[in-house]
Amino acid sequence: MHKQLILVINCGSSSLKFSLINPTNSQTLLTGLAEQLFSEDASIKIKLENQTITKDILAPHNHKLGIELLVEELQQLGYDQQIFAIGHRVVHGGEKYNLPTLITEEVKNTISELSRLAPLHNPANLTGIEACEAVFQNLPQVAIFDTAFHQSLPEKAFVYGLPYSFYQEHSIRRYGFHGTSHYFVASQAADILNKPLEECNLISAHLGNGCSVTAIKNGKSVDTSLGFTPNEGVMMGTRSGDVDSGIIYYLVNQLGYSIEDVNKVLNSKSGLLGVSGISNDCRTLEESITNKPNCRATLALNVFTYRIAKTIASFSASLTALDALVFTGGIGENSMLVRTMIVSHLSLLNFHLDEEKNKSARFGATGIISTNTARPCFVIPTNEEFVIAQQTQHLLTNLKDTANNLGAN
Ligand code: ADP
């Protein structure tokens, strides 16, 4: 039987997201999520086209058991023998990885070593890799790094105004995240613009629970708002984004916060949640505004959208041409209000939205939402899983061709 399916794994510390994808025709055969791992409530949900299968994960409630239950289901569906490889989302590739990478012992060691830069994510990604190794044994596994697309940033964009030794000795620099998503929407925008990605100049705004804006010059990332950690740049659901670093000193020195407390406030209690005092969820804030227009939810969305617009405008300094602005992520793909509020600050760049088009481009629809005379503005639903499947397949096909050519020589 011809093996052509790729299992895509995105492993969190207590969760495991997966999709089974045929990269040749971009069909997703199933998706699912194992949640609350390491607790007695651990369960797995597998979604097929017309049904959802839910199972409890028994003790020890870990990732490996979740994957074993997934395999049982894959066997029943007859997919297990069609899987060609596994593609993993890995958050941090540091400066070492700017391309999809076949996972070996050495690569695993580097991912582990890079955990110092992504302590919440890389260890979880590694757990997923090891669980798949134990269950799928000889299937090749490929890592697709969230930082990889941004490795093209020039030095002036990734070096901080800190002692240079911090970069040299401690790897403190801008890495950026959401790279797979920015790359995907950029390549889709190239299709809409009907020119090669290498000729496209774009600004993409990935607005989900985490948010980032990227400047893309000739198809390559040249600046991005997330930095050394995923808490730089624009304001997000619960993360502050940029703040005056003096505030941290003030919180610790004058208000008695511990450094752990500061980290928690900046990452989990700020952003839309912190300003609104209601929720980090954009939908909830939009509902409260409908009921009560002048509440703090309005302020939260005002700050959120103004800061995003400022970042978008600032990236005109990184580009010499600009073909289009692209919105993606749960908020970018769905919230016509947020898109309207952001673009209202960008008329100097000749961005203007068409109300009807903005209304139509939601809930999974791709669309051009700008007026006919304005600079183009697109809504493009992201699909990181598809990129991971496609890049996994490309890498393995290239490695096989290279091995065949070497054999033939
Ligand atoms: P994550 O970063 O966790 O992948 P998503 O990309 O799914 O998150 O984005 C989640 C955000 O998208 C939430 O703030 C949610 O409220 C928002 N969102 C989803 N659907 C809508 C909608 N119809 N209108 C406004 N916001 C929405």
Coordinates of C-alpha atoms and ligand atoms in Angstrom, one line a residue:
M1 CA 0.0 0.0 0.0
H2 CA 1.3 3.5 -0.9
K3 CA 2.0 5.4 2.3
Q4 CA 1.3 9.1 1.9
L5 CA -0.4 10.3 5.1
I6 CA 1.4 12.5 7.6
L7 CA 0.5 12.6 11.3
V8 CA 1.0 16.1 12.6
I9 CA 1.6 16.5 16.4
N10 CA 1.5 19.6 18.5
C11 CA 2.4 18.6 22.0
G12 CA 1.8 20.9 25.0
S13 CA 2.7 20.2 28.6
S14 CA -0.7 18.6 29.4
S15 CA -2.2 18.3 25.9
L16 CA -1.6 16.8 22.6
K17 CA -3.2 18.1 19.4
F18 CA -3.0 16.0 16.2
S19 CA -4.2 15.9 12.6
L20 CA -3.9 13.2 10.0
I21 CA -3.2 14.9 6.7
N22 CA -2.7 13.9 3.1
P23 CA -0.3 16.6 1.9
T24 CA -0.7 15.7 -1.7
N25 CA -4.3 16.8 -1.9
S26 CA -4.3 18.8 1.4
Q27 CA -7.1 16.7 2.8
T28 CA -7.4 16.5 6.6
L29 CA -8.7 13.0 7.5
L30 CA -9.0 13.5 11.2
T31 CA -8.1 15.9 13.9
G32 CA -8.2 15.7 17.7
L33 CA -7.0 16.6 21.1
A34 CA -5.9 14.8 24.2
E35 CA -6.4 17.1 27.2
Q36 CA -5.8 17.3 30.9
L37 CA -3.0 14.8 30.7
F38 CA -1.5 13.7 34.0
S39 CA -4.8 14.2 35.7
E40 CA -7.6 11.7 36.3
D41 CA -9.8 13.6 33.8
A42 CA -7.4 12.9 30.9
S43 CA -9.3 12.2 27.8
I44 CA -8.9 12.1 24.0
K45 CA -11.3 13.4 21.4
I46 CA -10.9 12.3 17.8
K47 CA -12.9 14.2 15.2
L48 CA -13.7 12.5 11.9
E49 CA -15.7 14.1 9.1
N50 CA -19.1 13.1 10.6
Q51 CA -18.4 11.8 14.1
T52 CA -16.4 12.5 17.3
I53 CA -14.9 9.7 19.3
T54 CA -14.2 10.4 23.0
K55 CA -12.2 8.1 25.2
D56 CA -10.8 8.3 28.8
I57 CA -7.1 8.0 29.1
L58 CA -6.3 5.6 32.0
A59 CA -3.4 5.9 34.4
P60 CA -0.6 6.9 34.0
H61 CA -2.7 9.4 31.9
N62 CA 0.4 10.5 29.8
H63 CA 1.1 11.5 26.2
K64 CA 2.2 8.0 25.3
L65 CA -1.2 6.5 26.4
G66 CA -3.0 9.2 24.4
I67 CA -1.0 8.3 21.3
E68 CA -1.7 4.6 21.9
L69 CA -5.4 5.3 21.9
L70 CA -5.1 7.3 18.8
V71 CA -3.2 4.4 17.1
E72 CA -6.0 2.0 18.1
E73 CA -8.5 4.3 16.3
L74 CA -6.2 4.7 13.3
Q75 CA -6.0 0.9 13.1
Q76 CA -9.8 0.5 13.2
L77 CA -10.1 3.1 10.4
G78 CA -7.4 1.4 8.4
Y79 CA -5.1 4.5 8.4
D80 CA -2.2 3.1 10.5
Q81 CA -0.5 1.4 7.5
Q82 CA -0.8 4.5 5.3
I83 CA 1.2 6.8 7.6
F84 CA 4.4 7.8 6.0
A85 CA 5.9 10.1 8.7
I86 CA 5.2 12.3 11.7
G87 CA 5.6 16.0 11.7
H88 CA 6.1 17.8 15.0
R89 CA 5.5 21.5 15.8
V90 CA 8.5 22.4 17.9
V91 CA 8.5 25.9 19.3
H92 CA 12.1 26.9 19.6
G93 CA 14.9 26.1 17.2
G94 CA 17.2 28.8 18.4
E95 CA 19.7 29.9 15.8
K96 CA 20.4 26.3 14.8
Y97 CA 17.3 25.4 12.8
N98 CA 15.9 27.5 10.0
L99 CA 14.5 24.6 8.1
P100 CA 12.4 21.5 8.6
T101 CA 14.7 18.9 10.3
L102 CA 14.8 15.1 10.4
I103 CA 14.7 14.2 14.1
T104 CA 17.8 12.3 15.3
E105 CA 19.3 11.8 18.7
E106 CA 21.4 14.8 18.1
V107 CA 18.4 17.0 17.1
K108 CA 16.6 15.8 20.2
N109 CA 19.5 16.8 22.4
T110 CA 19.6 20.2 20.8
I111 CA 15.8 20.7 21.3
S112 CA 16.4 19.7 24.9
E113 CA 19.3 22.1 25.2
L114 CA 17.1 24.9 23.7
S115 CA 14.6 24.4 26.5
R116 CA 16.4 27.1 28.4
L117 CA 15.0 29.5 25.8
A118 CA 11.5 27.9 25.8
P119 CA 11.1 26.2 29.2
L120 CA 7.3 25.7 28.8
H121 CA 7.3 24.5 25.3
N122 CA 10.4 22.6 24.1
P123 CA 10.3 20.0 26.9
A124 CA 6.6 19.3 26.0
N125 CA 7.5 19.0 22.3
L126 CA 10.2 16.5 23.2
T127 CA 7.8 14.5 25.2
G128 CA 5.6 14.2 22.1
I129 CA 8.5 13.2 20.0
E130 CA 9.6 10.5 22.5
A131 CA 6.0 9.2 22.9
C132 CA 5.7 8.9 19.1
E133 CA 9.0 7.1 18.9
A134 CA 7.9 4.6 21.5
V135 CA 4.6 3.9 19.7
F136 CA 5.5 4.3 16.0
Q137 CA 9.1 3.0 16.3
N138 CA 10.6 3.2 12.8
L139 CA 8.5 6.0 11.2
P140 CA 10.6 9.0 10.4
Q141 CA 9.9 12.1 12.5
V142 CA 10.4 15.7 11.4
A143 CA 10.6 18.9 13.5
I144 CA 9.1 22.1 12.1
F145 CA 10.2 25.0 14.3
D146 CA 8.0 28.0 15.1
T147 CA 11.1 30.2 15.1
A148 CA 12.5 29.0 11.7
F149 CA 10.7 31.5 9.4
H150 CA 12.2 34.4 11.4
Q151 CA 15.8 33.3 11.1
S152 CA 16.0 35.5 8.1
L153 CA 15.7 38.6 10.3
P154 CA 18.7 41.0 9.8
E155 CA 20.9 41.7 12.7
K156 CA 19.5 45.2 13.1
A157 CA 16.1 43.7 13.8
F158 CA 17.1 40.9 16.1
V159 CA 19.8 42.6 18.3
Y160 CA 18.4 44.3 21.4
G161 CA 19.8 47.6 22.7
L162 CA 21.5 45.7 25.5
P163 CA 25.2 44.9 26.1
Y164 CA 26.2 42.8 23.0
S165 CA 27.7 40.2 25.3
F166 CA 24.1 39.2 26.3
Y167 CA 23.6 38.0 22.8
Q168 CA 27.1 36.5 22.4
E169 CA 27.2 34.7 25.7
H170 CA 23.5 34.1 26.5
S171 CA 21.7 34.0 23.1
I172 CA 19.5 36.9 24.1
R173 CA 18.1 38.2 20.9
R174 CA 14.8 38.4 19.0
Y175 CA 13.7 35.0 17.8
G176 CA 10.0 35.6 17.0
F177 CA 7.3 32.9 17.0
H178 CA 4.2 31.9 14.9
G179 CA 6.6 31.5 12.0
T180 CA 4.7 28.6 10.4
S181 CA 1.5 30.6 10.4
H182 CA 3.1 33.8 9.0
Y183 CA 4.8 31.6 6.3
F184 CA 1.5 29.9 5.4
V185 CA -0.5 33.1 5.0
A186 CA 2.3 34.8 3.1
S187 CA 2.3 31.9 0.6
Q188 CA -1.5 32.0 0.3
A189 CA -1.3 35.8 -0.2
A190 CA 1.2 35.2 -3.0
D191 CA -1.4 33.0 -4.7
I192 CA -4.0 35.7 -4.4
L193 CA -1.5 38.4 -5.7
N194 CA -0.6 35.9 -8.5
K195 CA 3.1 36.2 -8.1
P196 CA 5.9 34.2 -6.6
L197 CA 6.3 34.5 -2.8
E198 CA 9.9 35.7 -3.4
E199 CA 8.4 38.8 -5.0
C200 CA 5.8 39.5 -2.3
N201 CA 6.1 42.3 0.3
L202 CA 3.6 41.9 3.1
I203 CA 2.7 42.6 6.7
S204 CA 0.9 39.7 8.4
A205 CA -1.0 40.0 11.6
H206 CA -1.5 36.7 13.4
L207 CA -4.2 37.6 16.1
G208 CA -5.2 34.7 18.3
N209 CA -4.7 34.2 22.0
G210 CA -1.1 35.0 21.2
C211 CA -0.6 37.8 18.7
S212 CA 2.2 38.8 16.4
V213 CA 2.9 41.0 13.4
T214 CA 5.5 40.2 10.8
A215 CA 7.1 42.2 8.0
I216 CA 7.8 40.1 5.0
K217 CA 10.2 41.4 2.3
N218 CA 10.6 39.4 -0.9
G219 CA 8.9 36.4 0.8
K220 CA 11.3 36.5 3.9
S221 CA 10.6 37.6 7.4
V222 CA 12.6 40.8 8.1
D223 CA 11.0 41.8 11.3
T224 CA 8.5 40.4 13.8
S225 CA 6.9 41.7 17.0
L226 CA 7.4 38.7 19.3
G227 CA 10.9 38.6 20.6
F228 CA 13.2 36.6 22.9
T229 CA 10.0 35.3 24.5
P230 CA 6.4 35.3 23.3
N231 CA 5.6 38.4 25.3
E232 CA 7.0 41.2 23.2
G233 CA 5.3 43.5 20.8
V234 CA 1.5 43.9 20.6
M235 CA -0.9 43.3 23.5
M236 CA -2.5 39.8 23.5
G237 CA -5.2 37.8 25.3
T238 CA -3.5 37.6 28.7
R239 CA 0.0 38.9 27.8
S240 CA 1.0 42.5 28.1
G241 CA 3.2 42.8 25.1
D242 CA 5.6 45.7 25.3
V243 CA 5.8 47.5 28.6
D244 CA 8.3 50.0 30.0
S245 CA 10.9 47.7 31.6
G246 CA 11.1 50.2 34.4
I247 CA 7.6 49.0 35.5
I248 CA 9.2 45.7 36.4
Y249 CA 11.7 47.4 38.6
Y250 CA 8.9 49.5 40.2
L251 CA 6.7 46.4 40.9
V252 CA 9.6 44.6 42.6
N253 CA 11.2 47.5 44.4
Q254 CA 8.2 49.6 45.4
L255 CA 5.3 47.2 45.5
G256 CA 7.0 44.1 46.8
Y257 CA 6.3 41.8 43.9
S258 CA 8.5 38.8 43.5
I259 CA 10.0 38.2 40.1
E260 CA 7.7 35.2 39.8
D261 CA 4.7 37.3 40.5
V262 CA 5.8 39.9 37.9
N263 CA 6.2 37.1 35.3
K264 CA 2.7 35.8 36.1
V265 CA 1.1 39.3 35.9
L266 CA 2.8 40.0 32.5
N267 CA 1.9 36.7 30.9
S268 CA -1.3 35.5 32.5
K269 CA -3.1 38.6 34.0
S270 CA -2.5 41.3 31.5
G271 CA -3.6 42.0 27.9
L272 CA -7.3 42.0 27.0
L273 CA -8.0 40.2 30.3
G274 CA -6.0 42.7 32.4
V275 CA -7.4 45.8 30.9
S276 CA -11.0 44.7 30.5
G277 CA -11.2 42.9 33.9
I278 CA -13.7 40.6 32.1
S279 CA -12.1 38.2 29.8
N280 CA -9.2 37.4 27.5
D281 CA -11.7 36.2 24.9
C282 CA -12.4 38.6 22.1
R283 CA -15.9 37.3 21.5
T284 CA -16.8 37.9 25.2
L285 CA -15.5 41.4 25.0
E286 CA -17.5 42.1 21.8
E287 CA -20.6 40.8 23.5
S288 CA -20.1 43.1 26.5
I289 CA -19.6 46.1 24.3
T290 CA -22.9 45.3 22.5
N291 CA -24.7 45.4 25.9
K292 CA -22.7 48.2 27.4
P293 CA -20.7 50.3 25.0
N294 CA -18.6 52.3 27.4
C295 CA -17.3 49.5 29.6
R296 CA -13.7 48.6 30.1
A297 CA -14.0 46.0 27.3
T298 CA -14.2 49.0 24.9
L299 CA -11.0 50.4 26.4
A300 CA -9.3 46.9 26.2
L301 CA -10.2 46.7 22.5
N302 CA -9.1 50.3 21.9
V303 CA -5.7 49.7 23.4
F304 CA -5.4 46.3 21.7
T305 CA -6.2 47.5 18.2
Y306 CA -4.3 50.8 18.5
R307 CA -1.1 49.0 19.5
I308 CA -1.5 46.5 16.7
A309 CA -2.0 49.3 14.2
K310 CA 1.1 51.1 15.5
T311 CA 3.2 48.0 15.0
I312 CA 1.9 47.5 11.5
A313 CA 2.7 51.1 10.7
S314 CA 6.2 50.8 12.2
F315 CA 7.0 47.9 9.9
S316 CA 6.8 50.3 6.9
A317 CA 10.4 51.1 8.1
S318 CA 11.3 47.5 7.3
L319 CA 10.0 47.4 3.8
T320 CA 10.5 49.2 0.5
A321 CA 7.2 48.1 -1.0
L322 CA 4.0 46.8 0.5
D323 CA 1.6 44.6 -1.5
A324 CA -0.9 43.7 1.2
L325 CA -1.8 43.5 4.9
V326 CA -3.0 40.0 5.9
F327 CA -5.1 39.1 9.0
T328 CA -5.1 35.6 10.4
G329 CA -5.6 33.7 13.7
G330 CA -8.9 33.3 15.6
I331 CA -9.4 37.1 16.0
G332 CA -7.9 38.1 12.7
E333 CA -10.0 35.5 10.8
N334 CA -13.3 36.3 12.5
S335 CA -13.6 39.7 14.2
M336 CA -14.8 42.3 11.7
L337 CA -14.8 44.8 14.6
V338 CA -11.1 44.3 15.5
R339 CA -10.1 44.5 11.8
T340 CA -12.2 47.7 11.4
M341 CA -10.6 49.2 14.5
I342 CA -7.1 48.4 13.4
V343 CA -7.5 49.6 9.9
S344 CA -9.1 52.8 11.0
H345 CA -5.6 53.9 12.2
L346 CA -3.9 53.0 9.0
S347 CA -5.4 55.4 6.4
L348 CA -2.0 57.1 5.9
L349 CA -0.8 53.8 4.4
N350 CA -3.9 53.8 2.2
F351 CA -5.6 50.9 4.0
H352 CA -9.4 51.2 3.9
L353 CA -11.9 48.4 4.5
D354 CA -15.1 47.6 2.5
E355 CA -17.7 47.0 5.1
E356 CA -19.6 44.3 3.2
K357 CA -16.4 42.4 2.2
N358 CA -15.2 42.6 5.8
K359 CA -18.5 41.1 7.0
S360 CA -18.3 38.2 4.5
A361 CA -14.7 37.2 5.3
R362 CA -15.3 35.3 8.4
F363 CA -15.6 31.7 9.8
G364 CA -13.0 30.1 7.6
A365 CA -13.5 32.2 4.5
T366 CA -10.5 33.7 2.6
G367 CA -11.2 37.2 1.2
I368 CA -10.1 40.6 0.1
I369 CA -11.7 43.1 2.5
S370 CA -10.2 46.4 1.3
T371 CA -12.0 48.8 -1.0
N372 CA -11.1 48.7 -4.7
T373 CA -8.9 51.8 -4.6
A374 CA -7.2 51.1 -1.3
R375 CA -4.0 49.0 -0.7
P376 CA -5.1 45.3 -0.5
C377 CA -6.0 43.8 2.8
F378 CA -6.6 40.0 3.0
V379 CA -8.2 37.7 5.5
I380 CA -6.5 34.3 5.3
P381 CA -7.4 31.4 7.7
T382 CA -4.1 29.9 8.9
N383 CA -3.3 26.2 8.6
E384 CA -0.1 25.4 10.4
E385 CA -0.9 21.7 10.4
F386 CA -1.0 21.7 6.6
V387 CA 2.4 23.4 6.4
I388 CA 3.9 20.9 8.9
A389 CA 2.5 18.0 6.8
Q390 CA 3.7 19.5 3.5
Q391 CA 7.2 20.4 4.8
T392 CA 7.6 16.9 6.4
Q393 CA 6.7 15.3 3.1
H394 CA 9.1 17.6 1.1
L395 CA 12.0 17.0 3.4
L396 CA 11.6 13.2 3.3
T397 CA 11.2 13.1 -0.4
N398 CA 14.3 15.2 -0.9
L399 CA 16.3 13.1 1.5
K400 CA 15.2 10.0 -0.4
D401 CA 16.0 11.5 -3.8
T402 CA 19.4 12.5 -2.5
A403 CA 20.1 9.0 -1.2
N404 CA 19.0 7.5 -4.5
N405 CA 21.2 9.8 -6.5
L406 CA 24.2 9.0 -4.3
G407 CA 23.4 5.3 -4.7
A408 CA 23.3 5.8 -8.5
N409 CA 26.6 7.6 -8.6
Ligands
ADP1 P1 -4.8 30.3 19.8 O1 -3.8 31.4 19.7 O2 -4.9 29.7 21.1 O3 -4.6 29.3 18.6 P2 -7.0 31.2 18.3 O4 -6.2 31.5 17.1 O5 -8.0 30.1 18.2 O6 -6.2 31.0 19.6 O7 -7.8 32.6 18.7 C1 -8.6 32.7 19.8 C2 -9.2 34.0 19.8 O8 -10.0 34.2 18.7 C3 -10.1 34.3 21.0 O9 -9.9 35.6 21.6 C4 -11.5 34.2 20.4 O10 -12.4 35.1 21.1 C5 -11.2 34.8 19.0 N1 -12.4 34.5 18.2 C6 -12.7 33.3 17.7 N2 -13.9 33.4 17.0 C7 -14.2 34.8 17.0 C8 -15.3 35.5 16.5 N3 -16.3 35.0 15.8 N4 -15.3 36.9 16.7 C9 -14.4 37.4 17.5 N5 -13.3 36.8 18.0 C10 -13.3 35.4 17.8

